């Protein structure tokens, strides 16, 4: 078994433990993907498990595709919680209280539906965003509209419950399910139907869950229900990198797991293959101030490297000049712009850096612009296709009507002519016929630069469509990809320094990393400084940024900063005050 020979001792122990529930605490850069892949291979080759009996849950489609390529055996299922839940609901549509061929609403569809409800109620007090957020929180916690109203302790909470109930009725009328609803409905189905639950418990005897620290309560319950019959569950995660509580991630799921599954075995992967020891020691000094989760002390496989550089500048302009000067020195060592990342806590911090880079001719890639499937022309065409598949989809219908009434009439005629033949045509064929019937492309002129870019985006959408024979599979995959918790796919074809928030940096690595703005009110964020729980998450966020660096780490803070329209003197981040004197502030 060549794959076992490539593992270190702790990795190997975690892989070969297959008779029971195990938690693999995998530190940053410790090779968790290799361990998960190896465990799946070991189950098949050594335990003689049928590949179809293995369920592997990842948090992104990108991670799922990487696992598929490396495992090489077709597992029973490998994908995200959302795609697995969608599979359960597709296989048990009626029992789940849904109609056939339901569509999946993304966040913008969800917001549009809530705005429609608020408008019909002549609401003047509550924002659609706040209602949407509360509904998401409820679904993450498996709370129904009726339960939400019964639990309400304020008029606002009760009103949210009322809107939640109306929102669910609208979803049903539109034959749609939102992202939170996928997991909510799948979990409720398993809780309330023992026959369905036994079917999946019988099908999946081994369960592997990646990024366990990012699971919410509903995701935990879905995992628990399927795992408890066979007691063969492995979860992998690093609770020092739990930074998504605002999305519902519940750090308490580790305690739940240990309470629900007795004699849980814990493995610690503390050998780091990414960073120098000086960076790892600094990371430990930062994260060891947290008290609510396991702390790993990472040991590097490289040399000690350079000390972490902590620079105190007069203001944000000096900060930018310092960054540019250090980038020049890095380039002189033979590295390129793609080896460098600038990380910040809030998006507003990027403006000064971008302007400085433009002035000094430093190429950069801003991670966090408008994503492909959120661009107007792409959303327009997807709305046409979704309405074609599901005529009950009121949200898509409203968007299509806004594109133009005449085009809507052309679309309606086209829909009537092709509806019965949908399964006979490939997705690409349907898309081509749709564009021809609606004359949608005539909206854009090739000699206009903006229009030309839109036409290029439509061409790219056709490239995606070519990979799916069934239009329902195409639409479902797009919606699932778009759900990826706000993280941009890195554009590897662009050359430049990467600029991104600390949240967006999770899962990435760079030889050189700058973390800017280490000031109280920025990092930690102003909303977190008075709450111990939130403060720990901010510290974890800083830790994530630190452990992105492979060779050198630069940290900056400004004594005064012009931000949010005003200039003020700053206070050094308490996170820097917490590290000892071995890390000097210059």
XYZ file of C-alpha atoms in Angstrom:
586
model
C 0.000 0.000 0.000
C 2.127 2.852 -1.316
C -0.240 5.518 -0.021
C 0.398 4.417 3.594
C 4.155 4.720 3.184
C 3.739 8.411 2.378
C 2.081 9.141 5.736
C 3.779 10.154 8.974
C 3.099 8.127 12.138
C 0.137 10.181 13.398
C -1.443 10.356 9.960
C -1.127 6.586 9.628
C -2.725 5.959 13.045
C -5.681 8.144 12.056
C -6.096 6.349 8.725
C -6.002 2.754 10.001
C -8.443 3.388 12.866
C -11.694 2.225 11.271
C -13.743 0.561 14.044
C -15.504 3.437 15.718
C -15.903 7.198 15.791
C -12.800 9.325 15.472
C -11.935 13.017 15.485
C -8.855 14.043 13.514
C -7.646 17.428 14.728
C -5.674 18.504 11.686
C -3.578 21.629 12.142
C -2.961 24.085 9.327
C -0.732 22.577 6.647
C -0.740 19.129 8.277
C -1.963 17.179 5.238
C -5.612 16.598 6.147
C -6.655 16.045 2.516
C -4.056 13.315 2.163
C -5.359 11.680 5.344
C -8.999 11.752 4.208
C -8.125 10.354 0.790
C -5.924 7.688 2.359
C -8.676 6.681 4.782
C -11.122 6.149 1.926
C -8.517 4.088 0.057
C -7.703 2.089 3.193
C -11.360 1.264 3.821
C -11.656 -0.090 0.294
C -8.344 -1.947 0.114
C -7.978 -3.215 3.703
C -11.448 -3.313 5.221
C -12.851 -4.551 1.886
C -15.598 -1.946 2.106
C -17.627 -1.413 -1.019
C -16.837 2.065 -2.385
C -20.603 2.583 -2.649
C -20.873 2.248 1.151
C -18.651 5.304 1.784
C -20.144 8.776 2.221
C -17.681 11.672 2.095
C -18.883 15.186 2.890
C -16.766 18.193 1.918
C -17.508 21.898 2.187
C -16.803 22.931 -1.396
C -17.329 21.372 -4.789
C -13.677 22.104 -5.530
C -12.590 19.956 -2.568
C -14.996 17.198 -3.618
C -13.549 17.139 -7.144
C -10.014 16.995 -5.763
C -10.965 14.043 -3.539
C -12.584 12.229 -6.476
C -9.463 12.580 -8.599
C -7.189 11.301 -5.839
C -9.341 8.424 -4.584
C -10.023 7.103 -8.113
C -12.847 4.848 -6.888
C -16.443 5.991 -7.267
C -17.767 6.386 -3.728
C -21.411 6.097 -2.689
C -21.448 9.881 -2.485
C -18.851 12.622 -2.344
C -19.865 16.281 -2.246
C -21.154 19.084 -0.054
C -23.846 18.952 2.625
C -26.089 20.909 0.289
C -25.642 18.581 -2.669
C -26.093 15.497 -0.456
C -29.277 16.970 1.008
C -30.521 17.766 -2.496
C -29.909 14.119 -3.433
C -31.964 12.906 -0.453
C -34.819 15.234 -1.347
C -34.751 14.287 -5.035
C -34.993 10.622 -4.049
C -37.836 11.231 -1.552
C -39.627 14.259 -2.963
C -43.180 13.372 -1.918
C -42.221 12.151 1.552
C -40.307 15.412 2.064
C -43.462 17.384 1.309
C -42.182 18.741 -1.988
C -43.329 18.702 -5.587
C -41.418 17.046 -8.419
C -38.703 18.997 -10.244
C -38.324 21.599 -7.511
C -35.681 24.257 -8.097
C -33.094 25.584 -5.681
C -33.123 29.294 -4.840
C -29.837 31.089 -4.239
C -29.415 34.016 -1.853
C -30.502 36.662 -4.361
C -33.677 34.695 -5.174
C -34.363 34.345 -1.475
C -33.959 38.080 -0.916
C -36.228 38.895 -3.853
C -38.971 36.683 -2.438
C -38.695 38.228 1.028
C -38.803 41.734 -0.474
C -41.984 40.745 -2.294
C -43.552 39.612 0.983
C -42.527 42.787 2.792
C -43.885 44.907 -0.037
C -47.239 43.129 0.040
C -47.401 43.760 3.789
C -46.584 47.439 3.293
C -43.715 46.896 5.723
C -41.787 50.029 6.704
C -39.858 48.756 9.712
C -37.906 45.596 8.861
C -35.244 45.089 6.204
C -35.275 42.094 3.880
C -31.643 41.354 4.744
C -32.334 41.097 8.464
C -35.362 38.848 7.907
C -33.349 36.646 5.527
C -30.555 36.331 8.084
C -32.969 35.317 10.868
C -34.621 32.713 8.641
C -31.216 31.245 7.770
C -30.300 31.054 11.451
C -33.584 29.291 12.192
C -33.038 26.686 9.477
C -29.442 26.117 10.582
C -30.865 25.329 14.033
C -33.705 23.132 12.669
C -36.361 25.558 13.920
C -39.631 25.641 11.971
C -41.768 28.809 11.530
C -44.259 27.623 14.150
C -41.478 26.811 16.631
C -39.882 30.188 15.928
C -43.105 32.028 16.797
C -43.588 29.949 19.952
C -40.042 30.760 21.078
C -40.338 34.490 20.339
C -39.570 36.787 23.262
C -40.092 40.063 21.436
C -42.449 41.595 18.890
C -39.641 41.603 16.319
C -38.923 37.887 16.827
C -42.615 37.040 16.507
C -42.874 39.130 13.339
C -39.852 37.304 11.916
C -41.708 34.058 12.590
C -44.719 35.395 10.692
C -42.583 36.358 7.689
C -40.742 33.026 7.917
C -44.086 31.206 7.673
C -45.219 33.281 4.676
C -41.816 32.808 3.031
C -42.086 29.026 3.294
C -45.570 29.090 1.767
C -44.262 31.187 -1.121
C -41.392 28.750 -1.639
C -43.846 25.859 -1.829
C -46.053 27.764 -4.277
C -42.995 28.436 -6.464
C -41.907 24.773 -6.155
C -38.576 25.935 -4.741
C -36.211 25.192 -1.858
C -33.499 27.566 -0.620
C -30.037 26.434 0.495
C -30.815 26.308 4.183
C -34.025 24.484 3.335
C -32.129 21.677 1.606
C -30.392 20.583 4.810
C -33.362 21.507 7.013
C -35.831 19.408 5.001
C -33.454 16.476 4.519
C -32.693 16.314 8.242
C -36.353 16.657 9.231
C -37.214 13.876 6.769
C -34.694 11.533 8.417
C -35.876 12.512 11.893
C -39.528 11.863 11.081
C -39.313 8.836 8.790
C -37.507 5.787 10.177
C -37.800 3.827 6.923
C -36.039 6.545 4.947
C -33.413 6.900 7.676
C -32.702 3.146 7.687
C -32.327 3.221 3.910
C -29.435 5.707 4.130
C -27.946 4.061 7.212
C -27.862 0.782 5.288
C -26.458 2.407 2.166
C -23.681 4.373 3.888
C -21.728 2.344 6.452
C -18.682 4.635 6.564
C -18.925 8.414 6.854
C -16.064 10.872 6.424
C -16.658 14.594 7.078
C -14.174 17.315 6.154
C -13.948 20.782 7.795
C -16.026 19.625 10.754
C -15.346 22.888 12.609
C -17.521 24.683 10.025
C -20.651 22.562 10.509
C -23.855 24.077 11.855
C -26.364 22.272 14.072
C -28.502 21.005 11.170
C -25.423 19.607 9.396
C -24.303 17.932 12.592
C -27.706 16.305 13.089
C -27.781 15.071 9.492
C -24.369 13.461 10.028
C -25.311 12.002 13.412
C -28.527 10.420 12.162
C -26.861 8.512 9.347
C -23.768 7.581 11.388
C -25.350 6.326 14.604
C -26.466 2.939 13.212
C -22.995 1.757 12.166
C -20.822 3.919 14.435
C -18.208 4.335 11.680
C -17.689 8.086 11.536
C -14.535 10.124 10.981
C -14.572 13.899 11.202
C -11.599 16.079 10.305
C -11.139 19.670 11.359
C -9.125 22.354 13.075
C -11.126 24.332 15.597
C -8.470 27.038 15.610
C -9.724 27.785 12.095
C -13.420 28.008 12.950
C -14.279 31.457 11.567
C -17.819 31.142 10.203
C -20.150 31.531 13.183
C -21.933 34.274 11.225
C -22.915 31.547 8.761
C -24.107 29.255 11.518
C -20.919 27.268 12.161
C -21.202 25.889 15.699
C -17.968 25.193 17.533
C -20.039 23.274 20.106
C -20.483 20.408 17.646
C -17.236 18.860 18.886
C -18.697 18.516 22.387
C -21.963 17.198 20.931
C -20.068 14.552 19.023
C -18.178 13.419 22.105
C -21.420 13.306 24.112
C -23.443 11.467 21.443
C -20.729 8.964 20.509
C -19.000 7.524 23.548
C -15.380 6.370 23.356
C -14.585 8.746 20.521
C -10.931 8.464 19.554
C -8.969 11.688 18.941
C -5.902 12.005 16.715
C -3.762 15.127 16.516
C -1.930 16.043 13.325
C 0.634 18.598 14.479
C 3.373 18.180 11.882
C 3.174 21.155 9.540
C 4.426 20.892 5.959
C 3.788 24.526 5.002
C 5.401 27.166 7.189
C 8.715 27.927 8.849
C 8.968 27.311 12.581
C 9.126 31.020 13.409
C 5.749 31.525 11.743
C 4.314 28.484 13.532
C 5.627 29.661 16.920
C 4.028 33.055 16.352
C 0.748 31.382 15.376
C 0.794 29.368 18.599
C 1.446 32.490 20.676
C -1.638 34.029 19.091
C -4.094 31.125 19.302
C -3.024 29.837 22.729
C -4.949 32.754 24.252
C -8.217 31.031 23.279
C -9.914 28.775 25.828
C -12.997 27.266 24.144
C -11.465 24.725 21.756
C -8.474 22.375 21.362
C -5.166 24.095 20.603
C -2.516 22.338 18.517
C 1.166 23.196 18.760
C 2.466 22.802 15.235
C 5.975 21.594 14.511
C 7.404 22.479 11.127
C 9.364 20.322 8.728
C 11.307 23.362 7.466
C 13.978 25.454 9.153
C 13.214 28.332 11.495
C 13.300 30.918 8.735
C 13.051 34.662 9.258
C 11.419 36.229 12.280
C 7.905 37.554 11.858
C 8.139 41.235 10.901
C 5.762 43.525 12.822
C 5.935 47.082 11.503
C 4.343 50.142 13.099
C 3.750 52.976 10.586
C 2.538 56.544 10.987
C -0.547 56.208 8.782
C -2.103 54.157 5.968
C 0.021 55.902 3.320
C 3.238 54.869 5.039
C 1.735 51.413 5.447
C 1.224 51.165 1.688
C 4.704 52.480 0.924
C 6.177 49.897 3.278
C 4.249 47.087 1.552
C 5.397 48.232 -1.905
C 9.033 48.477 -0.765
C 8.943 44.969 0.722
C 7.377 43.584 -2.452
C 10.287 45.033 -4.434
C 12.745 43.251 -2.133
C 10.833 39.972 -2.520
C 10.960 40.276 -6.318
C 14.708 40.877 -6.141
C 15.032 37.454 -4.490
C 13.649 35.827 -7.649
C 10.033 35.415 -6.566
C 7.048 36.784 -8.505
C 3.872 38.704 -7.689
C 1.767 35.539 -7.454
C 3.832 34.486 -4.438
C 2.485 37.395 -2.393
C -0.843 37.984 -0.636
C -2.184 41.014 1.215
C -4.820 40.097 3.809
C -7.152 42.459 5.626
C -10.123 42.257 7.966
C -12.548 44.533 6.131
C -12.980 45.276 2.423
C -12.627 49.030 2.921
C -8.932 48.515 3.697
C -8.195 47.491 0.124
C -8.810 50.935 -1.418
C -5.524 52.530 -0.336
C -3.554 49.445 -1.235
C -5.133 49.291 -4.695
C -4.398 52.972 -5.376
C -0.782 52.551 -4.240
C -0.330 49.502 -6.425
C -1.735 51.402 -9.418
C 0.582 54.353 -8.763
C 3.667 52.149 -8.445
C 2.731 49.745 -11.238
C 2.268 46.714 -8.983
C -0.122 44.249 -10.650
C -2.737 42.768 -8.342
C -5.759 40.469 -8.318
C -8.661 41.638 -6.167
C -10.404 38.557 -4.843
C -14.022 39.398 -4.146
C -15.572 41.106 -7.194
C -18.880 40.176 -8.783
C -18.947 36.439 -9.196
C -19.687 34.873 -12.540
C -23.141 33.514 -11.773
C -24.186 36.817 -10.200
C -23.498 38.895 -13.323
C -26.608 40.407 -14.879
C -26.509 38.666 -18.233
C -25.807 35.287 -16.655
C -28.611 35.705 -14.110
C -30.982 36.705 -16.930
C -30.325 33.558 -18.937
C -30.457 31.305 -15.889
C -33.836 32.810 -15.016
C -35.104 31.950 -18.500
C -33.873 28.364 -18.108
C -35.257 27.936 -14.608
C -38.645 29.231 -15.648
C -38.545 26.852 -18.604
C -37.959 23.881 -16.282
C -40.319 25.090 -13.557
C -43.180 27.354 -14.725
C -44.158 27.883 -11.042
C -40.937 29.802 -10.352
C -42.327 33.269 -9.643
C -38.953 34.879 -8.838
C -37.472 33.898 -12.202
C -40.644 34.971 -13.971
C -40.439 38.472 -12.507
C -36.835 38.841 -13.656
C -37.639 37.557 -17.128
C -40.571 39.959 -17.487
C -38.295 42.867 -16.509
C -35.917 41.955 -19.359
C -38.696 42.875 -21.769
C -42.357 42.040 -22.350
C -41.862 41.231 -26.025
C -39.029 38.890 -25.201
C -41.215 37.320 -22.560
C -43.891 36.676 -25.169
C -41.292 35.076 -27.435
C -40.050 33.025 -24.493
C -43.595 31.858 -23.658
C -44.116 30.592 -27.214
C -40.738 28.874 -27.155
C -41.526 27.308 -23.776
C -44.791 25.834 -25.047
C -43.092 24.348 -28.088
C -40.166 22.697 -26.273
C -41.520 21.822 -22.803
C -42.454 18.247 -23.711
C -39.091 17.701 -25.401
C -36.794 18.980 -22.629
C -35.378 15.534 -21.893
C -34.628 14.953 -25.591
C -32.198 17.862 -25.914
C -28.847 18.567 -24.300
C -28.500 21.628 -22.083
C -26.392 23.380 -24.709
C -28.983 22.735 -27.402
C -31.753 24.147 -25.211
C -29.643 27.194 -24.378
C -28.886 27.876 -28.048
C -32.557 27.523 -28.970
C -33.530 29.838 -26.101
C -31.095 32.568 -27.178
C -32.310 32.302 -30.740
C -36.014 32.388 -29.807
C -35.780 35.350 -27.408
C -33.220 37.323 -29.456
C -31.530 38.008 -26.126
C -28.100 38.564 -27.674
C -29.442 41.555 -29.590
C -29.428 43.479 -26.311
C -25.636 43.815 -26.581
C -23.432 45.429 -29.230
C -20.020 43.952 -30.018
C -18.444 47.362 -30.574
C -19.277 48.409 -27.024
C -16.596 47.321 -24.547
C -18.987 46.537 -21.681
C -21.428 44.745 -23.995
C -18.580 42.731 -25.473
C -17.600 41.496 -22.011
C -21.209 40.485 -21.397
C -21.243 38.507 -24.641
C -18.031 36.791 -23.550
C -19.697 35.822 -20.272
C -22.600 34.295 -22.191
C -20.108 32.300 -24.249
C -18.538 31.050 -21.055
C -21.967 30.024 -19.733
C -22.422 27.965 -22.894
C -19.089 26.274 -22.147
C -20.441 25.262 -18.743
C -23.719 24.056 -20.282
C -21.804 21.769 -22.639
C -20.774 19.631 -19.645
C -24.346 18.679 -18.698
C -26.750 16.597 -20.751
C -29.720 17.221 -18.459
C -30.779 20.817 -17.932
C -31.932 20.043 -14.352
C -28.441 18.801 -13.463
C -26.943 21.945 -15.001
C -29.176 24.299 -13.004
C -28.705 22.399 -9.759
C -24.923 22.345 -10.087
C -24.773 26.092 -10.768
C -26.861 26.857 -7.700
C -24.735 24.605 -5.503
C -21.496 26.127 -6.776
C -22.874 29.618 -6.110
C -23.526 28.632 -2.490
C -19.875 28.251 -1.649
C -20.043 30.508 1.703
C -18.774 33.739 -0.322
C -15.410 32.325 -1.374
C -14.068 33.350 -4.813
C -12.326 30.857 -7.041
C -8.798 32.129 -7.482
C -8.072 33.143 -11.087
C -4.743 31.425 -11.689
C -4.354 32.986 -15.143
C -3.929 36.486 -13.715
C -0.502 37.620 -12.618
C -0.400 39.825 -9.556
C -0.362 40.213 -5.805
C -3.501 38.684 -4.302
C -5.665 41.058 -2.262
C -8.384 39.504 -0.109
C -10.068 39.478 3.262
C -8.886 37.104 5.959
C -12.088 35.089 5.538
C -11.393 34.601 1.848
C -7.835 33.456 2.571
C -8.883 30.280 4.377
C -7.627 27.221 2.529
C -4.990 29.147 0.558
C -1.243 29.520 1.060
C 1.455 31.883 -0.179
C 5.233 32.131 0.331
C 4.850 35.768 1.475
C 1.894 37.148 3.412
C 1.131 40.663 4.656
C -1.603 41.119 7.277
C -2.473 44.805 7.505
C -4.310 46.945 10.043
C -3.578 45.214 13.357
C -5.507 47.769 15.380
C -8.341 47.395 17.852
C -11.531 48.135 16.000
C -10.212 46.589 12.780
C -8.628 43.343 13.985
C -10.273 42.529 16.280
C -13.321 44.109 14.693
C -15.165 46.795 16.627
C -18.267 44.603 16.902
C -16.282 41.883 18.676
C -14.136 43.656 21.248
C -16.745 43.542 24.031
C -17.785 39.906 23.587
C -15.469 37.106 24.735
C -16.889 34.530 22.312
C -16.647 36.865 19.308
C -13.172 37.937 20.384
C -12.007 34.327 20.255
C -13.325 34.013 16.708
C -11.462 37.189 15.712
C -8.307 35.649 17.174
C -8.945 32.490 15.142
C -9.322 34.687 12.062
C -5.928 36.246 12.753
C -4.508 32.745 13.241
C -5.877 31.687 9.852
C -4.102 34.633 8.246
C -0.819 33.890 9.998
C -0.824 30.235 8.937
C -1.289 31.136 5.245
C 2.380 32.213 5.161
C 5.000 29.694 4.080
C 8.282 31.624 4.155
C 7.800 35.145 5.506
C 5.054 36.969 7.404
C 4.699 40.754 7.585
C 2.259 42.430 9.978
C 1.484 46.151 9.924
C -0.407 48.665 11.996
C -0.836 52.430 11.616
C -0.754 54.897 14.504
C -3.458 56.903 12.770
C -5.767 55.874 9.949
C -8.219 57.558 7.600
C -11.091 55.108 7.221
C -14.899 55.291 7.029
C -14.637 58.966 6.161
C -12.629 60.152 9.152
C -9.092 60.176 10.481
C -8.370 58.992 14.005
C -5.567 57.771 16.216
C -5.543 54.037 16.698
C -4.811 51.551 19.460
C -2.518 48.646 18.717
C -4.372 45.351 18.386
C -4.618 43.453 21.648
C -3.581 40.373 19.654
C -0.123 41.889 19.196
C 0.025 42.844 22.872
C -0.553 39.171 23.693
C 2.593 37.885 21.988
C 5.794 38.016 23.998
C 8.937 40.096 23.517
C 10.468 37.641 21.060
C 8.355 39.308 18.374
C 9.530 42.901 18.257
C 7.436 45.737 16.851
C 9.659 47.856 14.619
